Coordinates of C-alpha atoms in Angstrom, one line a residue:
M167 CA -1.7 -97.7 -26.1
N168 CA -0.7 -98.9 -22.6
L169 CA -3.0 -100.2 -19.8
E170 CA -2.4 -99.5 -16.2
I171 CA -4.5 -102.0 -14.2
L172 CA -5.2 -101.8 -10.5
P173 CA -5.8 -104.9 -8.3
V174 CA -9.3 -106.1 -7.9
Q175 CA -10.7 -104.9 -4.6
Q176 CA -14.0 -106.7 -4.3
N177 CA -15.3 -110.3 -4.6
I178 CA -16.6 -111.1 -8.0
H179 CA -19.8 -113.0 -8.8
A180 CA -20.5 -112.2 -12.4
D181 CA -22.5 -113.5 -15.4
L182 CA -20.9 -112.8 -18.8
D183 CA -22.9 -113.3 -21.9
I184 CA -21.5 -110.8 -24.4
L185 CA -18.0 -112.1 -24.8
A186 CA -16.1 -112.5 -28.0
S187 CA -17.7 -114.7 -30.6
D188 CA -15.6 -117.6 -31.8
K189 CA -12.8 -116.4 -34.1
S190 CA -12.2 -119.7 -35.8
L191 CA -15.8 -120.1 -37.0
S192 CA -16.0 -116.4 -37.9
H193 CA -13.0 -116.8 -40.3
R194 CA -14.4 -119.9 -41.8
V195 CA -17.9 -118.6 -42.6
C196 CA -16.3 -115.9 -44.7
M197 CA -14.6 -118.6 -46.8
F198 CA -17.3 -121.2 -47.0
S199 CA -20.0 -118.7 -48.0
L200 CA -18.0 -118.0 -51.2
F201 CA -19.0 -121.6 -52.3
A202 CA -22.6 -121.6 -51.0
D203 CA -25.6 -121.9 -53.3
S204 CA -27.4 -118.8 -51.9
T205 CA -27.2 -116.2 -49.2
C206 CA -25.9 -117.2 -45.8
R207 CA -27.1 -115.6 -42.5
I208 CA -24.5 -115.2 -39.7
K209 CA -25.5 -114.3 -36.2
H210 CA -22.9 -113.1 -33.7
F211 CA -20.0 -112.7 -36.2
L212 CA -16.9 -111.6 -34.4
R213 CA -16.4 -107.9 -35.1
A214 CA -12.6 -107.9 -34.5
E215 CA -9.7 -106.9 -36.7
D216 CA -8.6 -110.4 -37.6
T217 CA -12.0 -111.6 -38.7
Q218 CA -12.7 -108.4 -40.5
R219 CA -9.6 -109.0 -42.6
S220 CA -11.1 -112.4 -43.7
L221 CA -14.4 -110.7 -44.5
T222 CA -12.8 -108.0 -46.5
I223 CA -10.7 -110.5 -48.5
A224 CA -13.8 -112.6 -49.2
Q225 CA -15.4 -109.4 -50.6
S226 CA -12.4 -108.9 -52.8
L227 CA -13.1 -112.3 -54.3
G228 CA -16.7 -111.5 -55.0
L229 CA -18.7 -112.0 -51.8
H230 CA -21.5 -109.5 -51.2
V231 CA -21.9 -108.4 -47.6
S232 CA -25.0 -106.7 -46.1
E233 CA -26.6 -106.5 -42.7
E234 CA -30.1 -107.2 -41.4
N235 CA -31.1 -106.8 -37.8
G236 CA -27.5 -107.1 -36.7
D237 CA -26.9 -110.3 -38.7
L238 CA -24.5 -110.5 -41.5
L239 CA -25.9 -111.6 -44.9
L240 CA -23.2 -113.1 -47.1
T241 CA -24.1 -113.7 -50.8
P242 CA -21.7 -115.7 -52.9
P243 CA -20.5 -114.4 -56.3
K244 CA -22.8 -115.6 -59.1
K245 CA -20.1 -116.5 -61.5
G246 CA -17.5 -118.0 -59.2
L247 CA -14.6 -116.4 -57.5
Q248 CA -13.1 -113.3 -59.1
T249 CA -9.5 -112.2 -59.2
P250 CA -8.9 -109.6 -56.6
S251 CA -8.0 -106.1 -58.0
D252 CA -5.8 -105.1 -55.1
I253 CA -3.4 -106.5 -52.6
L254 CA -5.1 -108.7 -49.9
Y255 CA -4.2 -107.3 -46.5
C256 CA -4.3 -109.8 -43.7
G257 CA -3.2 -107.5 -40.8
N258 CA -2.0 -109.7 -37.9
S259 CA -4.2 -112.7 -38.9
G260 CA -2.2 -115.8 -39.7
T261 CA -5.5 -117.7 -40.2
S262 CA -6.5 -115.3 -43.0
M263 CA -3.2 -115.5 -44.7
R264 CA -2.7 -119.3 -44.5
L265 CA -6.2 -120.4 -45.3
F266 CA -6.8 -117.9 -48.1
T267 CA -3.4 -118.9 -49.7
G268 CA -4.8 -122.5 -49.9
L269 CA -8.1 -121.3 -51.2
L270 CA -6.6 -119.1 -53.8
A271 CA -4.1 -121.7 -54.9
G272 CA -7.0 -124.1 -55.5
A273 CA -9.0 -121.5 -57.3
N274 CA -6.0 -120.8 -59.6
L275 CA -6.3 -117.0 -59.1
Y276 CA -3.5 -114.4 -59.1
A277 CA -3.3 -112.7 -55.7
V278 CA -0.8 -111.0 -53.4
L279 CA -1.2 -111.4 -49.6
C280 CA 0.5 -109.2 -47.1
G281 CA 0.2 -108.3 -43.4
D282 CA 1.6 -106.3 -40.6
V283 CA 5.2 -106.4 -39.3
Y284 CA 4.4 -109.2 -36.9
L285 CA 2.7 -111.4 -39.5
H286 CA 5.6 -110.9 -41.9
A287 CA 7.9 -112.6 -39.4
R288 CA 5.8 -115.8 -39.1
P289 CA 6.7 -118.9 -41.0
M290 CA 4.7 -119.7 -44.1
G291 CA 6.8 -122.6 -45.5
R292 CA 4.6 -125.1 -43.6
I293 CA 1.8 -124.4 -46.1
L294 CA 3.9 -123.4 -49.1
K295 CA 5.9 -126.6 -49.4
P296 CA 2.9 -129.0 -49.5
L297 CA 0.9 -126.7 -51.8
R298 CA 3.9 -126.5 -54.2
T299 CA 4.2 -130.3 -54.4
I300 CA 0.7 -130.5 -55.9
G301 CA 1.3 -127.8 -58.5
A302 CA 0.7 -124.5 -56.8
N303 CA 2.9 -121.6 -57.9
I304 CA 3.5 -119.4 -54.9
A305 CA 6.3 -116.9 -54.4
S306 CA 7.4 -115.7 -51.0
R307 CA 10.0 -113.5 -49.3
T308 CA 12.8 -115.3 -47.5
I309 CA 14.7 -114.2 -44.4
Q310 CA 17.6 -115.7 -42.4
S311 CA 16.5 -116.9 -39.0
Q312 CA 19.3 -118.1 -36.8
D313 CA 20.8 -120.9 -38.9
T314 CA 17.9 -121.5 -41.2
T315 CA 16.2 -119.8 -44.1
K316 CA 12.5 -119.0 -43.4
E317 CA 9.8 -118.3 -46.0
V318 CA 7.6 -115.4 -45.0
A319 CA 5.0 -113.0 -46.4
P320 CA 4.3 -111.2 -48.6
L321 CA 3.1 -114.1 -50.6
C322 CA 2.1 -114.1 -54.3
V323 CA -0.2 -116.8 -55.7
I324 CA 0.4 -117.2 -59.5
P325 CA -2.0 -119.0 -61.7
S326 CA -1.0 -122.2 -63.4
T327 CA -2.1 -123.7 -66.7
Q328 CA -3.4 -126.8 -64.8
S329 CA -5.5 -127.6 -61.8
L330 CA -3.9 -128.8 -58.7
K331 CA -3.0 -132.5 -58.5
G332 CA -4.0 -134.8 -55.7
F333 CA -1.8 -135.5 -52.7
T334 CA -1.2 -137.9 -49.9
Y335 CA 0.3 -135.7 -47.1
H336 CA 1.1 -136.4 -43.5
S337 CA 1.7 -133.3 -41.5
Q338 CA 4.3 -133.4 -38.8
I339 CA 2.7 -130.3 -37.3
A340 CA -0.7 -130.5 -35.6
S341 CA -1.9 -127.3 -37.2
A342 CA -5.5 -126.5 -38.1
Q343 CA -4.2 -123.7 -40.4
V344 CA -2.0 -126.2 -42.4
K345 CA -4.9 -128.7 -42.6
S346 CA -7.5 -126.2 -43.6
A347 CA -5.3 -124.6 -46.3
L348 CA -4.7 -128.0 -47.9
I349 CA -8.4 -129.0 -47.7
L350 CA -9.5 -125.7 -49.3
A351 CA -6.9 -126.2 -52.1
A352 CA -7.8 -129.9 -52.6
L353 CA -11.5 -129.3 -52.9
Q354 CA -10.8 -127.3 -56.0
G355 CA -8.2 -129.6 -57.5
S356 CA -8.5 -132.4 -60.1
E357 CA -7.8 -135.6 -58.1
E358 CA -8.6 -137.2 -54.7
S359 CA -6.3 -136.2 -51.8
V360 CA -5.5 -137.8 -48.5
F361 CA -4.5 -135.8 -45.4
S362 CA -3.4 -137.0 -42.0
E363 CA -1.6 -135.3 -39.1
C364 CA 0.6 -136.3 -36.1
E365 CA -2.3 -135.5 -33.7
L366 CA -5.7 -134.1 -34.1
S367 CA -5.7 -130.3 -34.5
R368 CA -8.8 -128.1 -34.3
D369 CA -11.5 -129.6 -36.5
H370 CA -13.8 -126.7 -37.3
T371 CA -13.1 -126.8 -41.0
E372 CA -14.1 -130.5 -41.2
N373 CA -17.2 -130.1 -39.0
M374 CA -18.5 -127.3 -41.2
L375 CA -17.8 -129.2 -44.4
Y376 CA -19.6 -132.3 -43.1
A377 CA -22.7 -130.1 -42.4
L378 CA -22.6 -128.2 -45.7
Q379 CA -21.4 -130.6 -48.3
K380 CA -23.9 -131.6 -51.0
K381 CA -21.8 -134.7 -51.9
P382 CA -19.2 -136.6 -49.8
Y383 CA -16.3 -134.2 -50.6
L384 CA -14.8 -134.9 -47.2
Q385 CA -14.7 -138.2 -45.4
N386 CA -12.8 -139.4 -42.3
K387 CA -11.6 -143.0 -42.4
D388 CA -9.1 -144.3 -39.9
D389 CA -8.1 -140.8 -38.8
K390 CA -7.3 -139.8 -42.4
L391 CA -9.2 -137.2 -44.3
Y392 CA -10.2 -138.2 -47.9
I393 CA -10.8 -135.1 -50.0
T394 CA -12.7 -135.5 -53.3
P395 CA -12.7 -132.3 -55.4
F396 CA -16.0 -130.6 -56.3
S397 CA -15.4 -131.3 -60.0
A398 CA -15.4 -135.1 -59.4
F399 CA -19.2 -134.8 -58.8
G400 CA -19.7 -132.5 -61.8
I401 CA -20.2 -129.5 -59.5
Q402 CA -18.4 -126.4 -60.7
N403 CA -20.3 -123.6 -59.0
A404 CA -22.1 -123.4 -55.6
P405 CA -20.9 -126.8 -54.2
L406 CA -22.0 -126.1 -50.6
K407 CA -25.4 -125.6 -49.0
A408 CA -26.2 -122.1 -47.8
F409 CA -26.2 -121.9 -44.0
D410 CA -27.8 -120.0 -41.1
V411 CA -25.4 -120.1 -38.2
S412 CA -25.3 -118.5 -34.7
I413 CA -21.6 -118.3 -33.8
P414 CA -21.0 -119.2 -30.1
N415 CA -18.6 -117.5 -27.8
D416 CA -15.0 -118.2 -28.2
P417 CA -13.6 -120.6 -25.6
S418 CA -10.0 -119.2 -26.0
S419 CA -11.3 -115.7 -25.3
A420 CA -13.6 -116.8 -22.5
F421 CA -10.7 -118.6 -20.9
F422 CA -9.1 -115.4 -19.7
F423 CA -12.1 -114.9 -17.4
A424 CA -12.0 -118.5 -16.3
V425 CA -8.4 -117.9 -15.1
L426 CA -9.5 -114.7 -13.4
A427 CA -12.2 -116.5 -11.5
S428 CA -9.8 -119.3 -10.5
I429 CA -7.1 -117.1 -9.0
L430 CA -9.1 -114.4 -7.2
P431 CA -10.5 -115.5 -3.7
N432 CA -14.2 -115.9 -3.3
T433 CA -14.9 -115.4 -7.0
S434 CA -17.2 -117.1 -9.5
I435 CA -17.9 -116.2 -13.1
T436 CA -20.4 -117.8 -15.5
L437 CA -19.5 -117.7 -19.2
R438 CA -22.5 -118.0 -21.4
R439 CA -22.9 -119.8 -24.8
V440 CA -19.3 -121.0 -25.0
M441 CA -18.2 -123.5 -27.6
I442 CA -17.2 -126.8 -26.0
N443 CA -15.6 -128.6 -29.0
K444 CA -13.2 -131.1 -27.4
T445 CA -10.2 -129.5 -29.3
R446 CA -11.0 -126.1 -27.8
I447 CA -11.7 -126.7 -24.1
E448 CA -8.6 -128.6 -23.0
A449 CA -7.5 -125.6 -21.1
F450 CA -10.7 -125.7 -19.0
R451 CA -9.9 -129.4 -18.3
I452 CA -6.4 -128.5 -17.2
L453 CA -7.7 -125.7 -14.9
E454 CA -10.1 -128.2 -13.4
K455 CA -7.3 -130.6 -12.7
M456 CA -5.4 -127.8 -11.0
G457 CA -8.3 -127.5 -8.5
A458 CA -10.6 -124.9 -10.0
K459 CA -14.3 -125.7 -9.6
I460 CA -16.0 -125.9 -13.0
R461 CA -19.4 -126.9 -14.1
Y462 CA -21.1 -127.1 -17.6
E463 CA -24.8 -126.4 -18.0
N464 CA -27.4 -125.8 -20.7
I465 CA -25.5 -127.8 -23.3
S466 CA -26.9 -127.4 -26.8
N467 CA -25.7 -128.4 -30.3
D468 CA -25.7 -126.4 -33.6
Y469 CA -22.7 -126.7 -35.8
E470 CA -20.7 -127.0 -32.6
K471 CA -21.7 -127.9 -29.0
T472 CA -22.1 -125.0 -26.6
A473 CA -22.6 -124.7 -22.8
D474 CA -22.7 -122.2 -20.0
I475 CA -19.5 -122.6 -18.0
T476 CA -19.3 -121.5 -14.3
I477 CA -15.8 -121.3 -12.8
S478 CA -15.2 -120.8 -9.0
S479 CA -12.0 -120.0 -7.3
A480 CA -10.0 -122.6 -5.3
E481 CA -6.4 -123.2 -4.2
L482 CA -4.6 -124.3 -7.4
Q483 CA -2.0 -127.0 -7.6
A484 CA 0.9 -127.3 -10.0
I485 CA 0.5 -129.4 -13.1
T486 CA 2.5 -131.0 -15.9
I487 CA 1.2 -130.2 -19.4
E488 CA 2.8 -132.3 -22.2
E489 CA -0.1 -133.8 -24.2
N490 CA -2.8 -132.3 -26.5
I491 CA -0.6 -129.2 -26.9
A492 CA -2.3 -128.4 -30.3
W493 CA -5.5 -128.0 -28.3
L494 CA -3.8 -125.6 -25.9
I495 CA -1.6 -123.5 -28.1
D496 CA -3.6 -120.3 -27.7
E497 CA -4.4 -120.8 -24.0
I498 CA -0.9 -121.6 -22.6
P499 CA -0.1 -117.9 -21.9
A500 CA -3.3 -117.6 -19.7
L501 CA -2.6 -121.0 -18.2
S502 CA 0.8 -119.7 -17.3
I503 CA -0.8 -117.1 -15.1
A504 CA -2.8 -119.8 -13.2
C505 CA 0.5 -121.8 -12.9
S506 CA 2.3 -118.7 -11.4
V507 CA 0.1 -118.8 -8.3
A508 CA -0.3 -122.6 -8.1
K509 CA 1.4 -124.5 -5.3
G510 CA 4.5 -126.3 -6.6
T511 CA 6.3 -126.3 -10.0
S512 CA 4.3 -126.6 -13.2
K513 CA 5.9 -128.0 -16.3
I514 CA 5.0 -127.4 -19.9
R515 CA 6.7 -129.5 -22.7
N516 CA 6.3 -130.3 -26.4
A517 CA 5.2 -126.8 -27.0
A518 CA 7.9 -125.5 -29.5
E519 CA 5.0 -124.3 -31.7
L520 CA 4.6 -121.4 -29.2
R521 CA 7.8 -119.9 -30.6
V522 CA 6.2 -119.2 -34.0
K523 CA 2.9 -117.7 -33.0
E524 CA 2.2 -113.9 -33.0
S525 CA 5.3 -113.7 -30.9
D526 CA 7.8 -116.1 -29.4
R527 CA 5.3 -116.9 -26.7
I528 CA 7.8 -118.9 -24.6
S529 CA 10.3 -116.1 -24.3
V530 CA 7.7 -113.4 -24.0
V531 CA 5.6 -115.2 -21.3
L532 CA 8.7 -116.0 -19.3
Q533 CA 10.0 -112.4 -19.4
G534 CA 6.6 -111.2 -18.4
L535 CA 6.4 -113.6 -15.4
K536 CA 9.9 -112.5 -14.4
N537 CA 8.7 -108.9 -14.4
F538 CA 5.8 -110.0 -12.2
G539 CA 8.1 -111.6 -9.7
I540 CA 7.7 -115.3 -10.7
Q541 CA 10.7 -117.7 -11.2
T542 CA 10.8 -119.8 -14.3
I543 CA 13.1 -122.1 -16.2
E544 CA 13.2 -122.0 -20.1
Y545 CA 13.6 -125.0 -22.4
S546 CA 13.5 -125.2 -26.2
D547 CA 10.0 -126.7 -26.2
G548 CA 8.5 -125.3 -23.0
F549 CA 9.2 -124.0 -19.5
D550 CA 8.8 -124.6 -15.8
I551 CA 7.0 -122.1 -13.5
I552 CA 7.7 -122.1 -9.8
G553 CA 4.4 -121.0 -8.2
G554 CA 4.7 -118.0 -6.0
S555 CA 3.1 -114.6 -5.4
L556 CA 2.5 -112.2 -8.3
Q557 CA 4.1 -108.8 -7.8
K558 CA 3.2 -105.5 -9.6
G559 CA 5.1 -105.4 -12.9
V560 CA 5.3 -104.2 -16.5
V561 CA 5.1 -106.4 -19.6
D562 CA 5.6 -105.7 -23.3
S563 CA 3.0 -107.7 -25.3
K564 CA 5.2 -107.6 -28.4
G565 CA 2.0 -107.1 -30.4
D566 CA 0.6 -110.4 -29.2
H567 CA -3.0 -110.2 -28.1
R568 CA -3.0 -113.3 -25.9
I569 CA 0.1 -112.0 -24.1
A570 CA -1.5 -108.7 -23.4
M571 CA -4.8 -110.2 -22.1
S572 CA -3.0 -112.9 -20.0
F573 CA -1.0 -110.3 -18.1
A574 CA -4.0 -108.0 -17.8
I575 CA -5.5 -110.9 -15.8
A576 CA -2.3 -111.2 -13.7
A577 CA -2.5 -107.5 -13.0
C578 CA -5.9 -107.9 -11.5
V579 CA -4.2 -109.7 -8.6
C580 CA -1.3 -107.4 -8.0
G581 CA -1.5 -104.4 -10.3
G582 CA 0.6 -103.8 -13.4
T583 CA 1.1 -102.2 -16.8
I584 CA 0.6 -103.7 -20.2
L585 CA 2.5 -102.1 -23.1
D586 CA 1.3 -102.2 -26.7
S587 CA -2.3 -103.3 -25.9
E588 CA -3.9 -102.3 -29.2
C589 CA -3.4 -105.9 -30.4
I590 CA -6.2 -107.0 -28.1
H591 CA -8.7 -105.6 -30.7
T592 CA -7.5 -108.3 -33.2
S593 CA -9.6 -111.0 -31.3
F594 CA -11.5 -109.6 -28.3
P595 CA -12.6 -106.0 -28.9
N596 CA -14.6 -105.7 -25.7
F597 CA -12.1 -107.4 -23.4
I598 CA -11.0 -104.1 -21.7
E599 CA -14.7 -103.1 -21.2
L600 CA -15.5 -106.4 -19.5
L601 CA -12.4 -106.3 -17.3
S602 CA -13.3 -102.8 -16.3
R603 CA -16.4 -104.1 -14.5
F604 CA -14.1 -105.6 -11.9
T605 CA -11.2 -103.2 -11.5
T606 CA -9.9 -99.8 -12.6
I607 CA -8.0 -99.5 -15.8
H608 CA -6.2 -96.4 -17.0
K609 CA -5.2 -96.0 -20.7
T610 CA -2.0 -94.1 -21.5
H611 CA 0.0 -93.4 -24.6
T612 CA 3.5 -93.0 -23.1
H613 CA 6.2 -95.5 -22.8
V614 CA 6.6 -96.8 -19.2

């Protein structure tokens, strides 16, 4: 499906409450509920393709799922995790594949995980190598990528005769997926493990564990995570407390509308119940440094802090972004749209990780900006954007939901067409509906 988007014609003063619930937390409640001591209640679970994959996989491992008054009720298996009877399909969700690979390796269960054509091109060696060093037996497919051999899905987790060993591992990649996969494996191992990373990545896995653990399975000392397996405390089944959680709105999804508010004249948008974990709102901080007017109100705290965020338009200035990239990796495509209309040349560096997301986000973003009349310069780990005036264009999302939504925001300024937009449903099912409040969108099924 393609989207033809017309420029916004009116000033926007909007209040958005029903956004996309946080994807990271929605994935994780599926996994942690498998280890809970009774039924868990989840309010505002993200009903999107990616998170549905995690929920379905958890069901294949024995989780019972029901609904009550719109809430999900997740009941863990009484006799521990069960071996799945079918292939576990992850769709486009790298989080599902990488985290469940760690979980299954720790559980010592046989399982095959596969996904769509885009997920099958993404690198899996970053979790496979450390998992194998502690005794996990995981087979993969290999492909030749330029001058290197890359391990990719499908993946096959093969049971071993022994539990996983402990590890001391320092990750050179600031990746919450790598960290979470190793934590989920180590919790089910036989020895204490220590994990550290080059810089702090998203910390939702740790935050939930701190809140749910019955014993000190996870401790943070001097920026290192010390992981003690459940078995060390004599706990074999139901090692976590049951939980009742209301999932806040996803800051990465909400950020598209923050960019929209910042680049349209005489516009302000309030985004309700948005998570403001420091590893997730760096993009809002960057936008504020560029000149956008942002205020945070009604701050509250559950498992994660939330706030209502109001963004008002202003003349944006170019910026250099080279720190805390791990906190920005999902928002850089949308930030690129803000940079494209900012005064001056914006520079993004240390972002080579963008090349191994749902698409090569560096090359796809720059091709899209070129198609929309913006000059750029490409580097191996980032790019420069020379601020200018967006012109009506066409962009191929390459199956990447964040590319599709970012250029949909750009098209609100100048008009444009987004090819292959179905991917939006992987993370933000009502994005098009919300955007339609402000402009006219035509859906087509022919190649432009």
